[in-house]
Structure formats: structure tokens, C-alpha cells
């Protein structure tokens, strides 16, 4: 049965994970690999583990259940729901938390299951998603004390996250402010915080510029080894494999989507007739480029949105998409395409996310 195919290069993923781990280790930083873009894919989790990374994070508990088969240490990235604490304790060794009510429930459940659940307590340094607000020091302190007092849970570390909701960049200033909060906690609680988890792949720009605040010793990273892109200044990094495409496209040759040509013809570039709205109720305007050769591909918006696909052949341009069809202009294409041939696209992060989420795309692994 036909399905568009997503090719994932596991060999490069392993190499990238090894490169990332070594690079960060040389600066005293431990890394947790984030697998969430692959939606619980066991093969990609194994690939980064082969690169030497031991802790794998996912944002959904049911995906941790799947990847636990690899023998990795598991971390739940999205803070647990109160309704799922049983499964969180069962399938996650570590979880990100900020709510005392949920931490108490996790502790109680961990006792029931005879386990110790580790908590990465989140502090919000300004990006406005998860975490106790950085100015509410007493609340942070009280929560650390709670974790230390409750049997069944253990403080894995204290973390913060940048550049997700609020677009707040990781900087020397907010990094040092975060570190200062932790130093104060260490003094007030008489403890040493083992994992000071400074952010995600966007924190890498500070390392790249030699500005890393010494003392921040942990990161939770996906995009860096997955795409080889430094996402703040948006550049491909030489030490990782990347794409031949302009960095503005932010795609990577580790992931290619392949779809079959179902119709080939030459047609006008402007529709003929009175125009209304398209399949998604959008009005459109068209530029008249005369009659051009084009192909109809068997994949659509419900698989991967066209704006997240970049043709591997630069002479192919994307014309548009409906739910199940993608239209490409092949007039300038030098290869002789026929019906039944397959056309390849590199994917950006969102494209990869969508391709991994849908049941309408099959996966092939390059080992
Ligand atoms: C997604 C996520 C990460 C990793 O993000 P990347 O951009 O893939 O590096 C880290 N921490 C949290 C809390 C996340 O949700």
C-alpha cells in the first residue's frame, strides 16, 4: 500500500549526538536528549543513545512507555497531569514539575509503587510558560524544601526554559540570575543542586560565542543534534551534519520526505474562471507565468504542510497544497520526471514533527 515515506538518517543522528555530548562535556555540561519531535520513536532514541546520551526526554507519558524498552533513563518534559501520576511514576524516572499538589501526588504514588521519582523543579526566568516565577523566591524555596521532605521523590535538579512561548533568548544575564537563585537555595537548604538545567537547544548560542555562565551544568536538547542548527543566530554548525539549503529554510538532510507523482502535465499558472476560496477557505491571488510543466504528488496538508517542505532539487518549486495533494512546478527541472517517479523534500522542525505525528507517512531508517 502506498504511503509517502519519511527517511530518517540514524547514522548521522548518532554522530551528531556523540559530537554534542563531547562538546558539552568539555564545558562541564551534561545533556538530556529530547526525542519529542519523533513522537516516541524507539529507533531515534536508540540512535542518540548509541551516541552516548543516557537520558531521553519526551513530552507525552505514552511515548515514555514506548521508549523505555531501549533501557534509557526516561524524563517527562511536559509537567504531569494530576490524572496521570500513576503512569508518570511507572514510565518516567524524572519529570519536570512546578506544582506542589502534583509533586505531593507523585510522592504518594511513588511510595505505592515502591519507587523514588526524581523531580526537575522548573523556575520561569521570563519566558512565561512553565515554572515558578523567578521573583517569587520564597515559593521556590518552599517547593525545594517540600521535595526534600517528601518520601518517594528526590530533587534531580532545578531547571528553566527559554525561547518557547515568550521568545525570550537565553542570555548571560538571565543565566547568571538563574544561577544566583540556585546558589541562594543551596545556602538556605544546606544542599548541593546536582543538575542546573539551563534550557534547550537555543542556549547553545552562548557556548558558541564563549559566553557560557560557568556553573550551569545541564541542558535538555533536541534541535541541535537533530538539525545541526544554532537556532538563535540561525546558522548551520560545521561540527554537525546539516543541509545544503540556505539556513533561512532551517531544514536538514537527516530527514527527507518522498512522495510519488500521480499526474504530469502543462497547465496555465492562473486558474480559469471566476475565483472564490480554496479548500481551506482562503482567497488567493495568482501570478501569470504562462503555461508551465507541473506535477501532482500523492501527499497533502494532512501529512506535512508544504511550507515546511523544501524540494531537494532546487529547480523544483512548490505551487500549493490541498488536504491530499501537493502541486509542484517542474518546468525548470533538468531530470526527466515520469508518472510513478518519486520527488524528495527536506523538512524543517515543524515538517518533521508533522511527518512523525501522522499515521499517513511511513518511516524508513538509514543506518
Ligand atoms: C522541547 C523542550 C526542550 C528541547 O527543545 P529543543 O528545541 O528540541 O532543544 C527542552 N526543554 C523543554 C521543557 C521542552 O519542552
Tab-separated table of C-alpha atoms and ligand atoms in Angstrom:
chain	number	residue	atom	x	y	z
A	1	UNK	CA	0.000	0.000	0.000
A	2	UNK	CA	1.367	3.412	-0.967
A	3	UNK	CA	2.264	5.993	1.644
A	4	UNK	CA	4.685	8.900	1.368
A	5	UNK	CA	7.964	7.897	3.016
A	6	UNK	CA	9.932	9.714	5.691
A	7	UNK	CA	13.633	8.792	5.604
A	8	UNK	CA	15.451	9.280	8.902
A	9	UNK	CA	19.236	9.073	8.898
A	10	UNK	CA	20.020	7.306	12.166
A	11	UNK	CA	23.734	7.143	11.453
A	12	UNK	CA	24.036	10.925	11.291
A	13	UNK	CA	21.805	11.258	14.339
A	14	UNK	CA	24.188	9.047	16.314
A	15	UNK	CA	27.219	11.006	15.092
A	16	UNK	CA	25.534	14.309	15.968
A	17	UNK	CA	24.591	13.068	19.442
A	18	UNK	CA	28.180	11.944	20.068
A	19	UNK	CA	29.535	15.293	18.833
A	20	UNK	CA	27.068	17.208	21.011
A	21	UNK	CA	27.791	15.141	24.098
A	22	UNK	CA	31.572	15.569	23.743
A	23	UNK	CA	31.300	19.281	23.002
A	24	UNK	CA	29.120	19.941	26.044
A	25	UNK	CA	31.128	17.624	28.308
A	26	UNK	CA	34.245	19.654	27.534
A	27	UNK	CA	32.439	22.638	29.103
A	28	UNK	CA	31.200	20.633	32.092
A	29	UNK	CA	27.640	20.343	30.771
A	30	UNK	CA	25.585	17.145	30.858
A	31	UNK	CA	22.905	16.689	28.221
A	32	UNK	CA	19.500	15.031	28.169
A	33	UNK	CA	18.290	14.177	24.627
A	34	UNK	CA	14.801	15.324	23.712
A	35	UNK	CA	13.050	12.818	21.414
A	36	UNK	CA	9.615	14.511	21.294
A	37	UNK	CA	9.735	15.594	17.647
A	38	UNK	CA	9.862	11.888	16.663
A	39	UNK	CA	6.759	11.136	18.765
A	40	UNK	CA	8.079	8.213	20.795
A	41	UNK	CA	10.187	6.687	18.025
A	42	UNK	CA	12.324	3.912	19.507
A	43	UNK	CA	14.868	3.871	16.668
A	44	UNK	CA	15.763	7.571	17.064
A	45	UNK	CA	16.012	7.166	20.840
A	46	UNK	CA	18.388	4.238	20.302
A	47	UNK	CA	20.399	6.291	17.818
A	48	UNK	CA	21.106	9.113	20.291
A	49	UNK	CA	21.837	6.541	22.999
A	50	UNK	CA	24.382	4.966	20.638
A	51	UNK	CA	25.921	8.449	20.574
A	52	UNK	CA	26.404	8.207	24.332
A	53	UNK	CA	23.421	10.146	25.712
A	54	UNK	CA	21.728	8.195	28.515
A	55	UNK	CA	18.633	10.203	29.451
A	56	UNK	CA	15.865	10.521	26.848
A	57	UNK	CA	13.008	13.003	27.253
A	58	UNK	CA	9.539	13.012	25.722
A	59	UNK	CA	6.607	15.320	26.376
A	60	UNK	CA	3.953	12.582	26.475
A	61	UNK	CA	3.794	9.780	29.017
A	62	UNK	CA	2.615	7.173	26.481
A	63	UNK	CA	5.772	7.836	24.456
A	64	UNK	CA	7.940	7.201	27.516
A	65	UNK	CA	6.204	3.852	27.859
A	66	UNK	CA	7.373	3.048	24.305
A	67	UNK	CA	10.978	4.257	24.552
A	68	UNK	CA	11.589	2.672	27.959
A	69	UNK	CA	12.157	-0.568	26.032
A	70	UNK	CA	15.535	0.879	24.976
A	71	UNK	CA	16.784	0.785	28.565
A	72	UNK	CA	17.323	4.550	28.734
A	73	UNK	CA	16.615	6.719	31.748
A	74	UNK	CA	13.332	8.486	30.924
A	75	UNK	CA	12.266	12.075	31.567
A	76	UNK	CA	8.805	13.582	31.119
A	77	UNK	CA	9.266	17.103	29.720
A	78	UNK	CA	5.743	18.443	29.899
A	79	UNK	CA	4.691	18.755	33.529
A	80	UNK	CA	2.478	15.807	34.551
A	81	UNK	CA	-1.311	15.977	34.639
A	82	UNK	CA	-2.821	15.173	38.020
A	83	UNK	CA	-4.850	12.480	36.270
A	84	UNK	CA	-1.765	10.606	35.025
A	85	UNK	CA	0.553	10.441	38.053
A	86	UNK	CA	0.327	6.629	38.192
A	87	UNK	CA	1.683	6.296	34.660
A	88	UNK	CA	4.213	9.085	35.199
A	89	UNK	CA	5.724	7.222	38.156
A	90	UNK	CA	5.603	3.968	36.226
A	91	UNK	CA	7.188	5.182	32.985
A	92	UNK	CA	9.225	8.291	33.862
A	93	UNK	CA	12.316	8.216	36.052
A	94	UNK	CA	12.379	12.019	36.088
A	95	UNK	CA	9.728	14.671	35.411
A	96	UNK	CA	9.638	18.471	35.135
A	97	UNK	CA	7.411	19.979	37.820
A	98	UNK	CA	6.321	23.236	39.406
A	99	UNK	CA	3.016	22.433	41.199
A	100	UNK	CA	3.211	21.310	44.869
A	101	UNK	CA	-0.135	19.496	44.521
A	102	UNK	CA	1.236	17.325	41.729
A	103	UNK	CA	4.592	16.806	43.447
A	104	UNK	CA	2.701	15.505	46.514
A	105	UNK	CA	0.628	13.181	44.327
A	106	UNK	CA	3.779	11.880	42.608
A	107	UNK	CA	5.409	11.233	46.004
A	108	UNK	CA	2.376	9.328	47.261
A	109	UNK	CA	2.179	7.235	44.105
A	110	UNK	CA	5.940	6.556	44.124
A	111	UNK	CA	5.602	5.201	47.668
A	112	UNK	CA	2.751	2.961	46.487
A	113	UNK	CA	4.863	1.632	43.640
A	114	UNK	CA	7.968	1.298	45.796
A	115	UNK	CA	9.934	3.729	43.643
A	116	UNK	CA	11.748	7.020	44.012
A	117	UNK	CA	10.644	9.567	41.402
A	118	UNK	CA	13.082	12.361	40.543
A	119	UNK	CA	11.886	15.936	40.153
A	120	UNK	CA	13.391	18.640	37.970
A	121	UNK	CA	11.856	21.717	39.571
A	122	UNK	CA	11.139	24.405	36.987
A	123	UNK	CA	11.721	28.117	37.538
A	124	UNK	CA	10.391	30.614	34.977
A	125	UNK	CA	13.099	33.198	34.219
A	126	UNK	CA	10.801	35.237	31.962
A	127	UNK	CA	9.573	33.154	29.024
A	128	UNK	CA	6.148	32.755	30.701
A	129	UNK	CA	5.479	29.067	30.126
A	130	UNK	CA	6.111	26.532	32.927
A	131	UNK	CA	7.896	27.192	36.216
A	132	UNK	CA	7.662	29.141	39.449
A	133	UNK	CA	8.170	32.837	38.700
A	134	UNK	CA	11.810	33.829	39.339
A	135	UNK	CA	10.881	36.782	41.583
A	136	UNK	CA	8.926	34.519	43.957
A	137	UNK	CA	11.974	33.203	45.792
A	138	UNK	CA	10.054	32.096	48.906
A	139	UNK	CA	7.814	29.922	46.734
A	140	UNK	CA	10.811	28.312	45.025
A	141	UNK	CA	12.472	27.695	48.402
A	142	UNK	CA	9.310	26.203	49.917
A	143	UNK	CA	8.920	23.834	46.952
A	144	UNK	CA	12.538	22.644	47.168
A	145	UNK	CA	12.003	22.013	50.899
A	146	UNK	CA	8.791	20.124	50.133
A	147	UNK	CA	10.596	17.853	47.643
A	148	UNK	CA	13.381	17.209	50.143
A	149	UNK	CA	10.924	16.352	52.904
A	150	UNK	CA	8.573	14.087	50.946
A	151	UNK	CA	9.468	10.404	50.847
A	152	UNK	CA	9.049	8.963	47.343
A	153	UNK	CA	10.519	11.948	45.497
A	154	UNK	CA	14.016	13.297	45.153
A	155	UNK	CA	15.325	16.590	43.732
A	156	UNK	CA	17.020	15.783	40.404
A	157	UNK	CA	17.771	19.411	39.800
A	158	UNK	CA	16.393	22.869	39.104
A	159	UNK	CA	15.627	23.917	35.547
A	160	UNK	CA	14.475	26.796	33.427
A	161	UNK	CA	13.295	27.099	29.827
A	162	UNK	CA	13.728	29.843	27.222
A	163	UNK	CA	12.589	30.746	23.752
A	164	UNK	CA	9.411	28.677	23.655
A	165	UNK	CA	6.321	30.761	24.431
A	166	UNK	CA	7.692	34.223	25.145
A	167	UNK	CA	10.591	34.147	22.628
A	168	UNK	CA	12.925	35.190	25.499
A	169	UNK	CA	16.522	34.468	24.488
A	170	UNK	CA	18.939	32.751	26.849
A	171	UNK	CA	21.473	35.441	27.798
A	172	UNK	CA	24.422	35.820	30.173
A	173	UNK	CA	22.177	37.978	32.381
A	174	UNK	CA	19.249	35.555	32.786
A	175	UNK	CA	21.684	32.627	33.035
A	176	UNK	CA	23.572	34.281	35.876
A	177	UNK	CA	20.333	35.345	37.580
A	178	UNK	CA	19.166	31.710	37.419
A	179	UNK	CA	22.463	30.551	38.892
A	180	UNK	CA	22.174	33.118	41.699
A	181	UNK	CA	18.760	31.722	42.679
A	182	UNK	CA	20.247	28.238	42.863
A	183	UNK	CA	23.226	29.391	44.946
A	184	UNK	CA	20.784	31.002	47.371
A	185	UNK	CA	18.706	27.787	47.534
A	186	UNK	CA	21.857	25.771	48.199
A	187	UNK	CA	22.776	28.022	51.124
A	188	UNK	CA	19.236	28.220	52.554
A	189	UNK	CA	18.632	24.454	52.301
A	190	UNK	CA	22.169	23.292	53.007
A	191	UNK	CA	22.123	21.159	49.850
A	192	UNK	CA	24.004	20.975	46.596
A	193	UNK	CA	21.805	21.031	43.460
A	194	UNK	CA	23.258	18.444	41.098
A	195	UNK	CA	21.570	19.378	37.820
A	196	UNK	CA	21.294	23.065	36.984
A	197	UNK	CA	19.285	22.718	33.782
A	198	UNK	CA	19.701	25.969	31.873
A	199	UNK	CA	17.477	25.448	28.855
A	200	UNK	CA	17.071	23.829	25.431
A	201	UNK	CA	18.982	23.935	22.155
A	202	UNK	CA	18.675	27.731	21.935
A	203	UNK	CA	21.106	28.028	24.877
A	204	UNK	CA	23.854	26.734	22.604
A	205	UNK	CA	24.471	30.208	21.144
A	206	UNK	CA	26.084	31.275	24.446
A	207	UNK	CA	28.567	28.394	24.202
A	208	UNK	CA	29.228	29.143	20.549
A	209	UNK	CA	30.137	32.734	21.496
A	210	UNK	CA	32.229	31.701	24.501
A	211	UNK	CA	29.795	33.413	26.894
A	212	UNK	CA	28.572	30.414	28.881
A	213	UNK	CA	27.903	31.281	32.545
A	214	UNK	CA	30.143	28.811	34.378
A	215	UNK	CA	28.123	26.713	36.817
A	216	UNK	CA	25.156	25.976	34.561
A	217	UNK	CA	25.798	22.260	34.077
A	218	UNK	CA	22.812	20.732	32.279
A	219	UNK	CA	20.810	21.181	29.058
A	220	UNK	CA	17.786	19.466	27.540
A	221	UNK	CA	18.424	19.353	23.798
A	222	UNK	CA	16.676	18.151	20.680
A	223	UNK	CA	17.111	20.565	17.778
A	224	UNK	CA	20.903	20.845	17.929
A	225	UNK	CA	21.724	17.209	17.197
A	226	UNK	CA	18.553	16.715	15.167
A	227	UNK	CA	19.193	19.587	12.741
A	228	UNK	CA	22.751	20.808	13.385
A	229	UNK	CA	21.428	24.353	13.590
A	230	UNK	CA	22.294	27.070	16.102
A	231	UNK	CA	18.770	28.471	16.386
A	232	UNK	CA	19.390	31.949	17.844
A	233	UNK	CA	21.656	33.295	15.085
A	234	UNK	CA	20.212	30.674	12.720
A	235	UNK	CA	23.341	29.084	11.306
A	236	UNK	CA	24.364	25.583	10.365
A	237	UNK	CA	27.189	24.350	12.580
A	238	UNK	CA	30.216	22.779	10.903
A	239	UNK	CA	30.679	20.245	13.674
A	240	UNK	CA	27.294	18.704	12.841
A	241	UNK	CA	25.871	17.365	9.622
A	242	UNK	CA	23.408	19.745	8.049
A	243	UNK	CA	21.671	20.745	4.879
A	244	UNK	CA	22.837	22.206	1.597
A	245	UNK	CA	19.814	24.519	1.700
A	246	UNK	CA	20.023	28.184	2.761
A	247	UNK	CA	19.831	28.428	6.538
A	248	UNK	CA	16.651	30.513	6.296
A	249	UNK	CA	14.888	27.270	5.407
A	250	UNK	CA	16.136	25.689	8.677
A	251	UNK	CA	15.874	22.176	7.279
A	252	UNK	CA	18.230	19.225	7.493
A	253	UNK	CA	19.304	16.432	5.175
A	254	UNK	CA	18.810	13.942	8.032
A	255	UNK	CA	15.112	13.870	7.145
A	256	UNK	CA	13.656	13.531	3.687
A	257	UNK	CA	10.048	13.078	2.691
A	258	UNK	CA	9.444	11.227	-0.560
A	259	UNK	CA	6.156	11.252	-2.477
A	260	UNK	CA	5.020	9.781	-5.773
A	261	UNK	CA	3.994	11.670	-8.913
A	262	UNK	CA	0.396	10.819	-9.842
A	263	UNK	CA	-0.124	13.286	-12.695
A	264	UNK	CA	2.149	15.241	-15.044
A	265	UNK	CA	1.059	17.957	-17.442
A	266	UNK	CA	1.437	21.524	-18.627
A	267	UNK	CA	-1.176	23.984	-17.427
A	268	UNK	CA	-1.646	27.744	-17.092
A	269	UNK	CA	-0.340	29.343	-13.853
A	270	UNK	CA	-3.578	31.276	-13.341
A	271	UNK	CA	-6.845	29.372	-12.773
A	272	UNK	CA	-9.513	29.811	-15.419
A	273	UNK	CA	-12.947	31.035	-14.261
A	274	UNK	CA	-14.472	33.148	-11.512
A	275	UNK	CA	-12.397	32.778	-8.276
A	276	UNK	CA	-13.775	32.091	-4.786
A	277	UNK	CA	-11.839	30.493	-1.923
A	278	UNK	CA	-9.671	27.358	-1.830
A	279	UNK	CA	-10.135	24.059	0.057
A	280	UNK	CA	-9.142	25.828	3.307
A	281	UNK	CA	-11.486	28.804	2.716
A	282	UNK	CA	-8.613	31.118	1.775
A	283	UNK	CA	-8.829	33.632	-1.055
A	284	UNK	CA	-5.743	33.527	-3.286
A	285	UNK	CA	-4.021	35.581	-5.925
A	286	UNK	CA	-2.010	34.093	-8.778
A	287	UNK	CA	0.876	35.445	-10.857
A	288	UNK	CA	0.712	34.717	-14.558
A	289	UNK	CA	3.903	32.891	-15.556
A	290	UNK	CA	2.376	31.459	-18.697
A	291	UNK	CA	1.916	27.746	-19.246
A	292	UNK	CA	4.314	25.591	-17.229
A	293	UNK	CA	5.034	21.941	-16.650
A	294	UNK	CA	3.895	20.680	-13.280
A	295	UNK	CA	3.400	17.527	-11.254
A	296	UNK	CA	0.761	16.387	-8.815
A	297	UNK	CA	2.138	14.490	-5.793
A	298	UNK	CA	0.380	11.979	-3.568
A	299	UNK	CA	0.718	13.729	-0.208
A	300	UNK	CA	-1.021	16.736	1.259
A	301	UNK	CA	-1.513	19.172	4.061
A	302	UNK	CA	-2.869	16.464	6.360
A	303	UNK	CA	0.514	14.744	6.045
A	304	UNK	CA	3.060	17.584	6.022
A	305	UNK	CA	2.347	21.276	5.261
A	306	UNK	CA	4.100	22.472	2.096
A	307	UNK	CA	5.659	25.476	3.862
A	308	UNK	CA	7.700	23.007	5.949
A	309	UNK	CA	8.934	21.035	2.908
A	310	UNK	CA	11.940	22.157	0.845
A	311	UNK	CA	12.472	20.406	-2.521
A	312	UNK	CA	15.844	18.636	-2.623
A	313	UNK	CA	16.073	19.671	-6.304
A	314	UNK	CA	16.409	23.483	-6.245
A	315	UNK	CA	14.799	23.755	-9.679
A	316	UNK	CA	11.501	22.455	-8.326
A	317	UNK	CA	9.153	24.985	-6.717
A	318	UNK	CA	6.112	24.323	-4.589
A	319	UNK	CA	2.877	25.705	-6.019
A	320	UNK	CA	0.493	24.728	-3.264
A	321	UNK	CA	-1.393	22.073	-1.467
A	322	UNK	CA	-4.795	20.666	-0.610
A	323	UNK	CA	-5.510	18.017	2.056
A	324	UNK	CA	-4.206	15.127	-0.029
A	325	UNK	CA	-2.379	16.704	-2.972
A	326	UNK	CA	0.781	18.742	-3.400
A	327	UNK	CA	1.439	20.676	-6.625
A	328	UNK	CA	4.959	21.378	-7.845
A	329	UNK	CA	6.367	23.362	-10.781
A	330	UNK	CA	8.915	21.244	-12.678
A	331	UNK	CA	9.355	23.401	-15.788
A	332	UNK	CA	13.000	24.170	-14.910
A	333	UNK	CA	13.769	20.677	-13.672
A	334	UNK	CA	16.506	19.023	-15.774
A	335	UNK	CA	15.796	15.435	-14.744
A	336	UNK	CA	13.169	13.709	-16.871
A	337	UNK	CA	10.353	13.049	-14.405
A	338	UNK	CA	7.660	10.485	-15.187
A	339	UNK	CA	4.424	9.417	-13.532
A	340	UNK	CA	5.357	6.955	-10.772
A	341	UNK	CA	8.684	8.708	-10.028
A	342	UNK	CA	9.279	9.990	-6.534
A	343	UNK	CA	10.184	13.519	-5.501
A	344	UNK	CA	12.093	14.321	-2.314
A	345	UNK	CA	11.881	17.158	0.181
A	346	UNK	CA	13.985	18.126	3.171
A	347	UNK	CA	11.962	19.022	6.246
A	348	UNK	CA	12.226	21.747	8.857
A	349	UNK	CA	11.401	21.095	12.537
A	350	UNK	CA	7.644	21.551	12.075
A	351	UNK	CA	7.652	19.396	8.942
A	352	UNK	CA	9.456	16.615	10.800
A	353	UNK	CA	7.060	16.980	13.740
A	354	UNK	CA	4.047	16.601	11.432
A	355	UNK	CA	5.570	13.737	9.428
A	356	UNK	CA	6.211	11.829	12.663
A	357	UNK	CA	2.743	12.518	14.094
A	358	UNK	CA	0.662	11.317	11.185
A	359	UNK	CA	-0.249	7.705	10.509
A	360	UNK	CA	-0.272	8.598	6.810
A	361	UNK	CA	3.531	8.642	6.406
A	362	UNK	CA	5.699	5.526	6.628
A	363	UNK	CA	9.202	5.640	8.128
A	364	UNK	CA	12.405	4.222	6.662
A	365	UNK	CA	15.631	4.316	8.615
A	366	UNK	CA	19.078	4.875	7.160
A	367	UNK	CA	21.582	3.040	9.358
B	1	LIG	C1	11.084	20.789	23.827
B	1	LIG	C2	11.751	21.086	25.096
B	1	LIG	C3	13.151	21.083	25.156
B	1	LIG	C4	14.030	20.797	23.968
B	1	LIG	O1	13.860	21.706	22.957
B	1	LIG	P1	14.763	21.697	21.640
B	1	LIG	O2	14.402	22.970	20.985
B	1	LIG	O3	14.369	20.493	20.847
B	1	LIG	O4	16.177	21.647	22.068
B	1	LIG	C5	13.741	21.328	26.368
B	1	LIG	N1	13.001	21.587	27.471
B	1	LIG	C6	11.655	21.605	27.452
B	1	LIG	C7	10.905	21.895	28.717
B	1	LIG	C8	10.990	21.358	26.271
B	1	LIG	O5	9.650	21.370	26.252
